[in-house]
């Protein structure tokens, strides 16, 4: 019995070793361990043995099955490793090949400008913040020192949701300022963020769409003043329009959430009959800005004697039109494929400062 089993074991191990490929190995496995297999049959004989016989034969047959099982697994792993080696040695993948069909779709100018803004401001230490487009009155208006009587709150400007009472009624945000309010109430200063995104106003004509894109910026720290604001905007505009001859003009203005407030005009010049940003043949208003009102800082639970800041806001759609020479705002949201193919950007051309953000 002992020698029989030893012989049987070494026979199976050499048959396994001799298997030429995975299919042959599988055939040996079925012959040995399958339902009708030789070793399975051997295990079945245990039932007919006397307890004494079984005590010596049982462990030996089980050990035989285990060594055959292990040998098959090892042989299989060796075949698979050899197959992988063969593929690695013979198959190549040319990573520079172009895709089979021409790429469909393009990056919308608004998305492109948002990516450019994120890239430029990241370089200045600003994070990108986002928040809900459906807001409450407090985050959109009250915290921003916009009183009940302010025209921005009038029904004709704001899309309100029906239902709720005045106090906690919901609305579509009219600017991205509530994102900054949420940042100020949830993070410790210093804060440096830009908040790009969709905003909504009940307004529609050649220069206004009910949904438009805005970017706002916010800096909160100790000892912040208008000089920081002006340098930041100048640096941003030079990087965005990729020109060094960017001239800023700050005009005193009024926003409820900033004091003092300034409208920022940028100089333009006329090239080939077109107005382009840069130079100073005329002025174009591109941004609103100011020092964050102490009441806004206090509404967010911060001490205005310790923390100051500046903020600014502008329309992304307008920035895109100025930079990429588009003249009709409404075409932005028509989904006209010819327009998108003409003005869209290649999806693999990610804006970088080194490459020129809009190259
Ligand atoms: C404009 C003017 C502006 C701000 C936005 C802001 C946000 C907070 C506090 C204070 Cl949380 N200010 N944002 C400030 C000044 C101007 O936007 O003409 N936008 C299209």
PDB file of N, CA and C in Angstrom, residues 12 193 319 323 345:
ATOM      1  N   UNK A  12       2.005  10.690 -10.854  1.00  0.00           N
ATOM      2  CA  UNK A  12       1.200  11.886 -11.125  1.00  0.00           C
ATOM      3  C   UNK A  12       2.063  13.143 -11.214  1.00  0.00           C
ATOM      4  N   UNK A 193      -9.451  82.387  -1.585  1.00  0.00           N
ATOM      5  CA  UNK A 193     -10.229  81.513  -2.473  1.00  0.00           C
ATOM      6  C   UNK A 193     -10.753  82.276  -3.690  1.00  0.00           C
ATOM      7  N   UNK A 319     -15.470  87.677 -19.585  1.00  0.00           N
ATOM      8  CA  UNK A 319     -14.015  87.478 -19.697  1.00  0.00           C
ATOM      9  C   UNK A 319     -13.691  86.644 -20.934  1.00  0.00           C
ATOM     10  N   UNK A 323     -11.470  87.849 -24.165  1.00  0.00           N
ATOM     11  CA  UNK A 323     -10.205  87.205 -24.504  1.00  0.00           C
ATOM     12  C   UNK A 323     -10.248  86.510 -25.860  1.00  0.00           C
ATOM     13  N   UNK A 345     -12.180  74.394 -27.303  1.00  0.00           N
ATOM     14  CA  UNK A 345     -10.763  74.106 -27.108  1.00  0.00           C
ATOM     15  C   UNK A 345     -10.544  72.608 -27.091  1.00  0.00           C
TER      16      UNK A 345
END
